[in-house]
PDB file of C-alpha atoms and ligand atoms in Angstrom:
ATOM      1  CA  MET A   1     -11.090  17.128  -2.722  1.00 42.00           C
ATOM      2  CA  SER A   2     -14.116  14.925  -2.427  1.00 45.00           C
ATOM      3  CA  GLU A   3     -15.721  14.202   0.795  1.00 81.00           C
ATOM      4  CA  GLY A   4     -16.136  10.489   0.094  1.00 95.00           C
ATOM      5  CA  PRO A   5     -14.277   7.557   1.709  1.00 98.00           C
ATOM      6  CA  VAL A   6     -11.186   8.340  -0.312  1.00 98.00           C
ATOM      7  CA  LEU A   7      -9.625  11.790  -0.323  1.00 98.00           C
ATOM      8  CA  TYR A   8      -7.122  12.713  -3.239  1.00 98.00           C
ATOM      9  CA  GLU A   9      -4.713  15.672  -3.146  1.00 98.00           C
ATOM     10  CA  LYS A  10      -2.201  16.485  -5.822  1.00 97.00           C
ATOM     11  CA  ARG A  11       0.666  18.447  -4.322  1.00 96.00           C
ATOM     12  CA  ASP A  12       3.514  20.414  -6.116  1.00 94.00           C
ATOM     13  CA  GLY A  13       6.514  18.489  -7.096  1.00 95.00           C
ATOM     14  CA  GLY A  14       4.786  15.232  -8.404  1.00 97.00           C
ATOM     15  CA  VAL A  15       3.518  14.074  -5.093  1.00 98.00           C
ATOM     16  CA  ALA A  16      -0.036  13.013  -4.430  1.00 98.00           C
ATOM     17  CA  TRP A  17      -1.783  11.914  -1.244  1.00 98.00           C
ATOM     18  CA  VAL A  18      -4.534   9.380  -0.815  1.00 98.00           C
ATOM     19  CA  THR A  19      -6.364   9.519   2.439  1.00 98.00           C
ATOM     20  CA  LEU A  20      -8.530   6.439   3.582  1.00 98.00           C
ATOM     21  CA  ASN A  21     -11.434   8.549   4.925  1.00 98.00           C
ATOM     22  CA  ARG A  22     -13.704   6.655   7.174  1.00 98.00           C
ATOM     23  CA  PRO A  23     -12.283   7.620  10.576  1.00 98.00           C
ATOM     24  CA  ASP A  24     -15.438   6.733  12.548  1.00 97.00           C
ATOM     25  CA  VAL A  25     -14.912   3.125  11.596  1.00 98.00           C
ATOM     26  CA  LEU A  26     -11.180   3.241  11.723  1.00 98.00           C
ATOM     27  CA  ASN A  27     -10.887   3.632   7.999  1.00 98.00           C
ATOM     28  CA  ALA A  28     -12.254   0.142   7.366  1.00 98.00           C
ATOM     29  CA  ILE A  29     -12.153  -0.628   3.796  1.00 97.00           C
ATOM     30  CA  ASN A  30     -15.620  -1.054   2.362  1.00 95.00           C
ATOM     31  CA  LEU A  31     -16.899  -1.666  -1.220  1.00 94.00           C
ATOM     32  CA  ARG A  32     -17.383   1.909  -1.877  1.00 95.00           C
ATOM     33  CA  MET A  33     -13.857   2.719  -0.728  1.00 97.00           C
ATOM     34  CA  ARG A  34     -12.495  -0.128  -2.927  1.00 96.00           C
ATOM     35  CA  ASP A  35     -14.400   1.181  -5.962  1.00 95.00           C
ATOM     36  CA  GLU A  36     -13.087   4.595  -5.361  1.00 97.00           C
ATOM     37  CA  LEU A  37      -9.490   3.445  -4.898  1.00 98.00           C
ATOM     38  CA  TRP A  38      -9.868   1.305  -8.108  1.00 97.00           C
ATOM     39  CA  GLU A  39     -10.920   4.542 -10.092  1.00 97.00           C
ATOM     40  CA  LEU A  40      -8.175   6.612  -8.474  1.00 98.00           C
ATOM     41  CA  MET A  41      -5.431   4.201  -9.105  1.00 98.00           C
ATOM     42  CA  HIS A  42      -6.223   4.144 -12.729  1.00 98.00           C
ATOM     43  CA  ALA A  43      -6.087   8.101 -12.578  1.00 97.00           C
ATOM     44  CA  VAL A  44      -2.888   7.946 -10.931  1.00 98.00           C
ATOM     45  CA  ARG A  45      -1.424   5.517 -13.577  1.00 97.00           C
ATOM     46  CA  ASP A  46      -2.592   7.676 -16.387  1.00 97.00           C
ATOM     47  CA  ASP A  47      -1.371  10.981 -14.942  1.00 97.00           C
ATOM     48  CA  PRO A  48       2.123  11.819 -16.065  1.00 95.00           C
ATOM     49  CA  ASP A  49       2.294  14.499 -13.336  1.00 96.00           C
ATOM     50  CA  VAL A  50       2.084  12.089 -10.421  1.00 97.00           C
ATOM     51  CA  ARG A  51       5.518  10.439  -9.555  1.00 97.00           C
ATOM     52  CA  VAL A  52       4.989   9.397  -5.963  1.00 98.00           C
ATOM     53  CA  VAL A  53       1.762   8.606  -4.001  1.00 98.00           C
ATOM     54  CA  VAL A  54       1.594   8.629  -0.230  1.00 98.00           C
ATOM     55  CA  PHE A  55      -1.291   6.621   1.412  1.00 98.00           C
ATOM     56  CA  LYS A  56      -2.632   7.690   4.927  1.00 98.00           C
ATOM     57  CA  GLY A  57      -5.554   7.135   7.198  1.00 98.00           C
ATOM     58  CA  ALA A  58      -7.854   9.877   8.338  1.00 98.00           C
ATOM     59  CA  GLY A  59      -8.460  10.504  12.222  1.00 98.00           C
ATOM     60  CA  GLU A  60      -6.417   9.828  15.201  1.00 97.00           C
ATOM     61  CA  ARG A  61      -6.789   6.037  15.597  1.00 98.00           C
ATOM     62  CA  ALA A  62      -5.868   4.095  12.555  1.00 98.00           C
ATOM     63  CA  PHE A  63      -4.375   3.895   9.086  1.00 98.00           C
ATOM     64  CA  SER A  64      -7.022   1.188   8.448  1.00 98.00           C
ATOM     65  CA  ALA A  65      -8.575  -1.600  10.628  1.00 98.00           C
ATOM     66  CA  GLY A  66      -9.014  -3.728   7.439  1.00 97.00           C
ATOM     67  CA  ALA A  67     -12.012  -4.790   5.490  1.00 95.00           C
ATOM     68  CA  ASP A  68     -15.415  -3.610   6.588  1.00 96.00           C
ATOM     69  CA  ILE A  69     -16.478  -6.558   8.746  1.00 94.00           C
ATOM     70  CA  SER A  70     -20.120  -5.277   8.521  1.00 94.00           C
ATOM     71  CA  GLU A  71     -20.119  -6.132   4.773  1.00 91.00           C
ATOM     72  CA  PHE A  72     -18.871  -9.792   5.364  1.00 82.00           C
ATOM     73  CA  GLY A  73     -21.426 -12.131   3.868  1.00 76.00           C
ATOM     74  CA  THR A  74     -23.359  -9.437   2.046  1.00 77.00           C
ATOM     75  CA  ALA A  75     -22.466 -10.437  -1.511  1.00 67.00           C
ATOM     76  CA  PRO A  76     -25.320 -12.039  -3.488  1.00 66.00           C
ATOM     77  CA  SER A  77     -23.340 -15.306  -3.898  1.00 66.00           C
ATOM     78  CA  ILE A  78     -19.808 -16.575  -3.529  1.00 64.00           C
ATOM     79  CA  ALA A  79     -19.514 -16.878  -7.373  1.00 63.00           C
ATOM     80  CA  GLU A  80     -20.682 -13.126  -7.592  1.00 65.00           C
ATOM     81  CA  ALA A  81     -18.022 -12.083  -4.949  1.00 67.00           C
ATOM     82  CA  ARG A  82     -15.289 -14.093  -6.837  1.00 64.00           C
ATOM     83  CA  ARG A  83     -16.342 -12.634 -10.222  1.00 64.00           C
ATOM     84  CA  ALA A  84     -16.268  -9.094  -8.662  1.00 70.00           C
ATOM     85  CA  ARG A  85     -12.751  -9.698  -7.260  1.00 67.00           C
ATOM     86  CA  ARG A  86     -11.509 -11.103 -10.648  1.00 67.00           C
ATOM     87  CA  GLU A  87     -12.763  -8.129 -12.505  1.00 73.00           C
ATOM     88  CA  ARG A  88     -11.533  -5.563 -10.031  1.00 85.00           C
ATOM     89  CA  ASP A  89      -8.279  -6.754  -8.697  1.00 93.00           C
ATOM     90  CA  LEU A  90      -7.372  -3.770  -6.910  1.00 96.00           C
ATOM     91  CA  TRP A  91      -4.409  -5.204  -5.148  1.00 96.00           C
ATOM     92  CA  GLY A  92      -2.916  -6.296  -8.471  1.00 95.00           C
ATOM     93  CA  LEU A  93      -3.543  -2.890  -9.951  1.00 97.00           C
ATOM     94  CA  ILE A  94      -1.773  -1.211  -7.143  1.00 97.00           C
ATOM     95  CA  LEU A  95       1.225  -3.734  -7.313  1.00 96.00           C
ATOM     96  CA  SER A  96       1.437  -3.064 -11.167  1.00 96.00           C
ATOM     97  CA  LEU A  97       1.819   0.696 -10.722  1.00 97.00           C
ATOM     98  CA  ASP A  98       5.125   2.354 -11.970  1.00 96.00           C
ATOM     99  CA  GLU A  99       4.680   5.269  -9.454  1.00 97.00           C
ATOM    100  CA  VAL A 100       6.540   5.073  -6.225  1.00 98.00           C
ATOM    101  CA  LEU A 101       3.993   4.267  -3.391  1.00 98.00           C
ATOM    102  CA  ILE A 102       4.507   5.144   0.292  1.00 98.00           C
ATOM    103  CA  ALA A 103       2.348   4.181   3.157  1.00 98.00           C
ATOM    104  CA  ALA A 104       2.369   6.537   6.174  1.00 98.00           C
ATOM    105  CA  MET A 105       0.773   4.405   9.017  1.00 98.00           C
ATOM    106  CA  HIS A 106      -0.406   5.245  12.373  1.00 98.00           C
ATOM    107  CA  GLY A 107      -2.503   3.337  14.878  1.00 98.00           C
ATOM    108  CA  TYR A 108      -4.009   0.153  13.750  1.00 98.00           C
ATOM    109  CA  ALA A 109      -2.961  -1.211  10.289  1.00 98.00           C
ATOM    110  CA  LEU A 110      -4.962  -4.491  10.259  1.00 98.00           C
ATOM    111  CA  GLY A 111      -6.019  -6.922   7.655  1.00 98.00           C
ATOM    112  CA  ALA A 112      -6.537  -5.195   4.260  1.00 98.00           C
ATOM    113  CA  GLY A 113      -4.932  -2.102   5.880  1.00 98.00           C
ATOM    114  CA  ILE A 114      -1.616  -3.651   6.389  1.00 98.00           C
ATOM    115  CA  GLU A 115      -2.117  -5.582   3.029  1.00 98.00           C
ATOM    116  CA  LEU A 116      -2.531  -2.170   1.187  1.00 98.00           C
ATOM    117  CA  SER A 117       0.665  -1.066   2.761  1.00 98.00           C
ATOM    118  CA  MET A 118       2.494  -4.158   1.647  1.00 98.00           C
ATOM    119  CA  CYS A 119       1.507  -3.338  -1.992  1.00 98.00           C
ATOM    120  CA  CYS A 120       3.387  -0.069  -1.475  1.00 98.00           C
ATOM    121  CA  ASP A 121       7.218   0.374  -1.978  1.00 98.00           C
ATOM    122  CA  ILE A 122       8.096   2.011   1.249  1.00 98.00           C
ATOM    123  CA  ARG A 123       6.380   1.879   4.723  1.00 98.00           C
ATOM    124  CA  ILE A 124       6.865   4.658   7.318  1.00 98.00           C
ATOM    125  CA  ALA A 125       5.160   4.234  10.686  1.00 98.00           C
ATOM    126  CA  SER A 126       4.536   6.404  13.839  1.00 98.00           C
ATOM    127  CA  ASP A 127       5.588   4.828  16.951  1.00 97.00           C
ATOM    128  CA  ASP A 128       2.063   4.029  18.035  1.00 97.00           C
ATOM    129  CA  ALA A 129       1.364   1.870  14.995  1.00 98.00           C
ATOM    130  CA  LYS A 130       0.169  -1.829  15.444  1.00 98.00           C
ATOM    131  CA  PHE A 131       0.311  -4.280  12.621  1.00 98.00           C
ATOM    132  CA  GLY A 132      -1.726  -7.486  12.286  1.00 98.00           C
ATOM    133  CA  LEU A 133      -3.620  -9.896  10.117  1.00 98.00           C
ATOM    134  CA  PRO A 134      -6.689 -11.021  12.287  1.00 97.00           C
ATOM    135  CA  GLU A 135      -8.569 -12.841   9.537  1.00 96.00           C
ATOM    136  CA  VAL A 136      -7.751 -16.448  10.766  1.00 97.00           C
ATOM    137  CA  SER A 137      -9.204 -15.542  14.243  1.00 95.00           C
ATOM    138  CA  LEU A 138     -12.442 -14.642  12.384  1.00 93.00           C
ATOM    139  CA  GLY A 139     -12.187 -17.920  10.399  1.00 93.00           C
ATOM    140  CA  TYR A 140     -11.135 -16.380   7.204  1.00 92.00           C
ATOM    141  CA  ILE A 141      -7.675 -16.120   5.579  1.00 96.00           C
ATOM    142  CA  PRO A 142      -6.125 -12.817   4.406  1.00 96.00           C
ATOM    143  CA  SER A 143      -7.429 -12.074   0.942  1.00 94.00           C
ATOM    144  CA  ALA A 144      -5.772  -8.875  -0.143  1.00 95.00           C
ATOM    145  CA  GLY A 145      -2.533 -10.735  -0.901  1.00 96.00           C
ATOM    146  CA  GLY A 146      -1.309 -10.960   2.793  1.00 97.00           C
ATOM    147  CA  THR A 147      -0.435 -14.565   2.781  1.00 98.00           C
ATOM    148  CA  GLN A 148       2.003 -13.891  -0.257  1.00 97.00           C
ATOM    149  CA  THR A 149       3.243 -10.305   0.547  1.00 97.00           C
ATOM    150  CA  LEU A 150       3.849 -10.719   4.248  1.00 98.00           C
ATOM    151  CA  PRO A 151       6.503 -13.486   3.880  1.00 97.00           C
ATOM    152  CA  ARG A 152       8.236 -11.379   1.231  1.00 95.00           C
ATOM    153  CA  HIS A 153       8.556  -8.389   3.775  1.00 96.00           C
ATOM    154  CA  VAL A 154       9.320 -10.219   7.045  1.00 97.00           C
ATOM    155  CA  PRO A 155      10.955 -13.681   7.734  1.00 96.00           C
ATOM    156  CA  PRO A 156       8.627 -16.685   6.936  1.00 96.00           C
ATOM    157  CA  GLY A 157       8.335 -17.648  10.633  1.00 97.00           C
ATOM    158  CA  LEU A 158       7.180 -14.175  11.773  1.00 98.00           C
ATOM    159  CA  ALA A 159       4.688 -14.243   8.828  1.00 98.00           C
ATOM    160  CA  MET A 160       3.457 -17.596  10.003  1.00 98.00           C
ATOM    161  CA  GLN A 161       3.180 -16.386  13.528  1.00 98.00           C
ATOM    162  CA  MET A 162       1.261 -13.088  12.587  1.00 98.00           C
ATOM    163  CA  ILE A 163      -1.198 -14.873  10.184  1.00 98.00           C
ATOM    164  CA  LEU A 164      -1.796 -18.037  12.241  1.00 98.00           C
ATOM    165  CA  THR A 165      -2.238 -16.201  15.687  1.00 98.00           C
ATOM    166  CA  GLY A 166      -3.884 -13.066  14.292  1.00 97.00           C
ATOM    167  CA  ASP A 167      -1.886 -11.288  17.080  1.00 98.00           C
ATOM    168  CA  PRO A 168      -0.605  -7.738  16.203  1.00 98.00           C
ATOM    169  CA  ILE A 169       3.019  -6.653  16.464  1.00 98.00           C
ATOM    170  CA  ASP A 170       4.125  -3.122  17.490  1.00 98.00           C
ATOM    171  CA  ALA A 171       5.997  -0.403  15.594  1.00 98.00           C
ATOM    172  CA  PRO A 172       9.446  -1.275  17.054  1.00 98.00           C
ATOM    173  CA  ALA A 173       8.954  -5.086  16.260  1.00 98.00           C
ATOM    174  CA  ALA A 174       7.773  -4.239  12.734  1.00 98.00           C
ATOM    175  CA  TYR A 175      10.849  -1.955  12.135  1.00 98.00           C
ATOM    176  CA  ALA A 176      13.308  -4.477  13.677  1.00 98.00           C
ATOM    177  CA  ARG A 177      11.931  -7.218  11.295  1.00 97.00           C
ATOM    178  CA  GLY A 178      11.959  -4.958   8.270  1.00 97.00           C
ATOM    179  CA  LEU A 179       8.096  -4.483   7.775  1.00 98.00           C
ATOM    180  CA  VAL A 180       8.511  -0.757   7.995  1.00 98.00           C
ATOM    181  CA  GLN A 181      11.442   1.192   6.957  1.00 98.00           C
ATOM    182  CA  ARG A 182      11.249   4.046   9.452  1.00 98.00           C
ATOM    183  CA  ILE A 183       9.495   4.824  12.687  1.00 98.00           C
ATOM    184  CA  VAL A 184       8.864   8.437  13.596  1.00 98.00           C
ATOM    185  CA  PRO A 185       6.952  10.260  16.304  1.00 98.00           C
ATOM    186  CA  ARG A 186       3.213  10.569  15.516  1.00 98.00           C
ATOM    187  CA  ALA A 187       3.510  14.285  15.163  1.00 98.00           C
ATOM    188  CA  ARG A 188       6.289  14.017  12.547  1.00 98.00           C
ATOM    189  CA  LEU A 189       4.602  11.257  10.431  1.00 98.00           C
ATOM    190  CA  TYR A 190       3.315  13.158   7.565  1.00 98.00           C
ATOM    191  CA  ALA A 191       6.043  15.794   7.346  1.00 98.00           C
ATOM    192  CA  GLU A 192       8.635  12.761   7.091  1.00 98.00           C
ATOM    193  CA  ALA A 193       6.625  11.076   4.352  1.00 98.00           C
ATOM    194  CA  GLU A 194       6.165  14.311   2.380  1.00 98.00           C
ATOM    195  CA  THR A 195       9.928  14.775   2.702  1.00 98.00           C
ATOM    196  CA  MET A 196      10.758  11.428   1.408  1.00 98.00           C
ATOM    197  CA  ALA A 197       8.136  11.661  -1.307  1.00 98.00           C
ATOM    198  CA  GLN A 198       9.572  14.909  -2.537  1.00 98.00           C
ATOM    199  CA  ALA A 199      13.037  13.622  -2.448  1.00 98.00           C
ATOM    200  CA  ILE A 200      12.131  10.679  -4.557  1.00 98.00           C
ATOM    201  CA  ALA A 201       9.876  12.808  -6.929  1.00 98.00           C
ATOM    202  CA  ALA A 202      12.791  15.160  -7.522  1.00 97.00           C
ATOM    203  CA  ARG A 203      14.963  12.267  -8.934  1.00 96.00           C
ATOM    204  CA  PRO A 204      14.928  11.689 -12.841  1.00 94.00           C
ATOM    205  CA  ALA A 205      11.628  10.050 -13.560  1.00 93.00           C
ATOM    206  CA  GLY A 206      12.993   7.488 -15.940  1.00 92.00           C
ATOM    207  CA  ALA A 207      15.544   6.262 -13.443  1.00 94.00           C
ATOM    208  CA  THR A 208      13.048   5.924 -10.591  1.00 95.00           C
ATOM    209  CA  ARG A 209      10.646   4.008 -12.841  1.00 95.00           C
ATOM    210  CA  LEU A 210      13.170   1.668 -14.340  1.00 95.00           C
ATOM    211  CA  ALA A 211      14.765   1.097 -10.782  1.00 96.00           C
ATOM    212  CA  LYS A 212      11.387   0.312  -9.200  1.00 97.00           C
ATOM    213  CA  ARG A 213      10.575  -2.088 -12.165  1.00 95.00           C
ATOM    214  CA  ALA A 214      13.940  -3.799 -11.875  1.00 96.00           C
ATOM    215  CA  ILE A 215      13.347  -4.478  -8.061  1.00 96.00           C
ATOM    216  CA  VAL A 216       9.771  -5.535  -8.366  1.00 95.00           C
ATOM    217  CA  ASP A 217      10.065  -7.682 -11.413  1.00 95.00           C
ATOM    218  CA  GLY A 218      13.471  -9.059 -10.465  1.00 96.00           C
ATOM    219  CA  ALA A 219      12.185 -10.304  -7.077  1.00 93.00           C
ATOM    220  CA  GLU A 220      10.411 -13.158  -8.887  1.00 91.00           C
ATOM    221  CA  LEU A 221      13.455 -14.299 -10.923  1.00 97.00           C
ATOM    222  CA  SER A 222      16.523 -16.229 -10.364  1.00 97.00           C
ATOM    223  CA  LEU A 223      19.785 -14.207  -9.780  1.00 97.00           C
ATOM    224  CA  ALA A 224      21.025 -14.809 -13.355  1.00 98.00           C
ATOM    225  CA  SER A 225      17.550 -13.783 -14.799  1.00 97.00           C
ATOM    226  CA  GLY A 226      17.387 -10.784 -12.480  1.00 97.00           C
ATOM    227  CA  LEU A 227      20.881  -9.619 -13.642  1.00 97.00           C
ATOM    228  CA  ALA A 228      19.732  -9.880 -17.188  1.00 97.00           C
ATOM    229  CA  LEU A 229      16.767  -7.938 -16.498  1.00 97.00           C
ATOM    230  CA  GLU A 230      18.875  -5.165 -14.724  1.00 96.00           C
ATOM    231  CA  SER A 231      21.167  -5.045 -17.818  1.00 96.00           C
ATOM    232  CA  MET A 232      18.171  -4.352 -20.071  1.00 95.00           C
ATOM    233  CA  MET A 233      16.893  -1.657 -17.597  1.00 94.00           C
ATOM    234  CA  VAL A 234      20.469  -0.103 -17.474  1.00 94.00           C
ATOM    235  CA  ARG A 235      20.327   0.123 -21.483  1.00 93.00           C
ATOM    236  CA  ARG A 236      17.020   1.682 -21.193  1.00 90.00           C
ATOM    237  CA  SER A 237      18.066   4.134 -18.532  1.00 89.00           C
ATOM    238  CA  LEU A 238      21.067   5.241 -20.553  1.00 89.00           C
ATOM    239  CA  GLU A 239      18.737   5.808 -23.470  1.00 86.00           C
ATOM    240  CA  THR A 240      16.505   8.180 -21.316  1.00 76.00           C
ATOM    241  CA  ALA A 241      19.211   9.756 -19.209  1.00 72.00           C
ATOM    242  CA  SER A 242      19.821  13.411 -19.694  1.00 58.00           C
ATOM    243  CA  LEU A 243      23.564  13.128 -18.622  1.00 51.00           C
ATOM    244  CA  PRO A 244      26.360  12.530 -21.110  1.00 45.00           C
ATOM    245  CA  ARG A 245      27.118   8.858 -21.129  1.00 38.00           C
TER     246      ARG A 245
HETATM  247  N1  COA B 301     -14.916  -3.014   9.848  1.00 58.59           N
HETATM  248  C1  COA B 301     -16.059  -2.359  10.239  1.00 58.59           C
HETATM  249  N2  COA B 301     -16.024  -1.527  11.306  1.00 58.59           N
HETATM  250  C2  COA B 301     -14.942  -1.443  12.142  1.00 58.59           C
HETATM  251  C3  COA B 301     -13.753  -2.139  11.744  1.00 58.59           C
HETATM  252  C4  COA B 301     -13.891  -3.145  10.482  1.00 58.59           C
HETATM  253  N3  COA B 301     -12.753  -3.639  10.208  1.00 58.59           N
HETATM  254  N4  COA B 301     -12.873  -1.949  12.720  1.00 58.59           N
HETATM  255  C5  COA B 301     -13.419  -1.197  13.565  1.00 58.59           C
HETATM  256  N5  COA B 301     -14.712  -0.768  13.182  1.00 58.59           N
HETATM  257  C6  COA B 301     -15.540   0.016  13.873  1.00 58.59           C
HETATM  258  C7  COA B 301     -16.095  -0.509  15.110  1.00 58.59           C
HETATM  259  O1  COA B 301     -17.168  -1.348  14.822  1.00 58.59           O
HETATM  260  C8  COA B 301     -16.555   0.689  15.961  1.00 58.59           C
HETATM  261  O2  COA B 301     -17.812   1.323  15.364  1.00 58.59           O
HETATM  262  P1  COA B 301     -18.826   1.776  16.314  1.00 58.59           P
HETATM  263  O3  COA B 301     -18.205   3.072  17.036  1.00 58.59           O
HETATM  264  O4  COA B 301     -19.870   2.316  15.396  1.00 58.59           O
HETATM  265  O5  COA B 301     -19.251   0.764  17.237  1.00 58.59           O
HETATM  266  C9  COA B 301     -15.495   1.763  15.503  1.00 58.59           C
HETATM  267  O6  COA B 301     -14.736   1.217  14.349  1.00 58.59           O
HETATM  268  C10 COA B 301     -14.310   1.855  16.496  1.00 58.59           C
HETATM  269  O7  COA B 301     -13.766   0.524  16.796  1.00 58.59           O
HETATM  270  P2  COA B 301     -13.834  -0.011  18.273  1.00 58.59           P
HETATM  271  O8  COA B 301     -13.878  -1.724  18.128  1.00 58.59           O
HETATM  272  O9  COA B 301     -14.859   0.481  19.108  1.00 58.59           O
HETATM  273  O10 COA B 301     -12.404   0.412  18.883  1.00 58.59           O
HETATM  274  P3  COA B 301     -11.552  -0.396  19.915  1.00 58.59           P
HETATM  275  O11 COA B 301     -10.420   0.458  20.314  1.00 58.59           O
HETATM  276  O12 COA B 301     -12.297  -0.991  20.957  1.00 58.59           O
HETATM  277  O13 COA B 301     -10.852  -1.694  19.085  1.00 58.59           O
HETATM  278  C11 COA B 301      -9.797  -2.705  17.176  1.00 58.59           C
HETATM  279  C12 COA B 301     -10.080  -1.417  17.930  1.00 58.59           C
HETATM  280  C13 COA B 301      -9.182  -2.304  15.858  1.00 58.59           C
HETATM  281  C14 COA B 301      -8.964  -3.615  17.964  1.00 58.59           C
HETATM  282  C15 COA B 301     -11.143  -3.338  16.748  1.00 58.59           C
HETATM  283  O14 COA B 301     -12.021  -2.303  16.240  1.00 58.59           O
HETATM  284  C16 COA B 301     -11.181  -4.404  15.775  1.00 58.59           C
HETATM  285  O15 COA B 301     -10.807  -5.467  16.193  1.00 58.59           O
HETATM  286  N6  COA B 301     -11.578  -4.175  14.522  1.00 58.59           N
HETATM  287  C17 COA B 301     -11.712  -5.242  13.568  1.00 58.59           C
HETATM  288  C18 COA B 301     -10.457  -5.557  13.077  1.00 58.59           C
HETATM  289  C19 COA B 301     -10.490  -6.621  12.050  1.00 58.59           C
HETATM  290  O16 COA B 301     -10.842  -7.795  12.360  1.00 58.59           O
HETATM  291  N7  COA B 301     -10.009  -6.343  10.638  1.00 58.59           N
HETATM  292  C20 COA B 301      -9.830  -7.393   9.691  1.00 58.59           C
HETATM  293  C21 COA B 301     -11.049  -7.651   9.045  1.00 58.59           C
HETATM  294  S1  COA B 301     -10.669  -9.095   8.055  1.00 58.59           S
END
């Protein structure tokens, strides 16, 4: 394990844990953390042993309070900032992964913190979690995909409310509106995430990959095209399945 802003731990059974590790600043995502996540996500993509990745935040108070606001305005120029973002599209990379991604969130999940979780496939929260996109109240708009991913997870009106007011919602509201799939007591959060991760990692690899791709890629298609995509995935899964057909 490194002692940097991101910790990485490979466990038995095809499960790996990624810890956002800047607890003193509520795991704010700074450039160094982004760079390390960028390298790490490539390593995950290229490691056939890793089937499921769980993200969590270090410390007692937050999954992540979002982008590091102390770095705002520090890029040499707007063009430079845009170029860096184009070259290193961390959120696009995470969304493209075939591995199953779980966010295990406690405390604050704000800005890029909640946006990271929305690039994951399944979100589990502890009962103390708070979710919000405060960017507009700072004069920005979400820039880690939030304007596009949030309305895909919650009803459009709630996405509007959260983004336009910047006010957070609590864990029960997030659960009721489908933003998180489970709420658990804080003390059980990581055990529950590990149990879910291990259960998924124990399923046949080809089937979980193809099922995830069918869901993710199909979400952008018409029903007819989505069903055609599913048929193609079914054929592929039959080719790779170990059971007799
Ligand atoms: N970037 C950089 N530092 C951050 C941060 C962020 N996004 N969020 C929190 N921190 C730092 C604080 O500056 C503080 O550091 P300090 O102890 O050196 O002063 C430390 O984390 C603890 O935060 P603090 O504000 O003292 O805790 P709190 O309980 O009073 O408030 C929050 C918690 C989350 C409400 C508040 O920290 C906050 O609003 N953070 C910014 C959230 C945000 O706007 N994120 C999106 C950016 S687009």
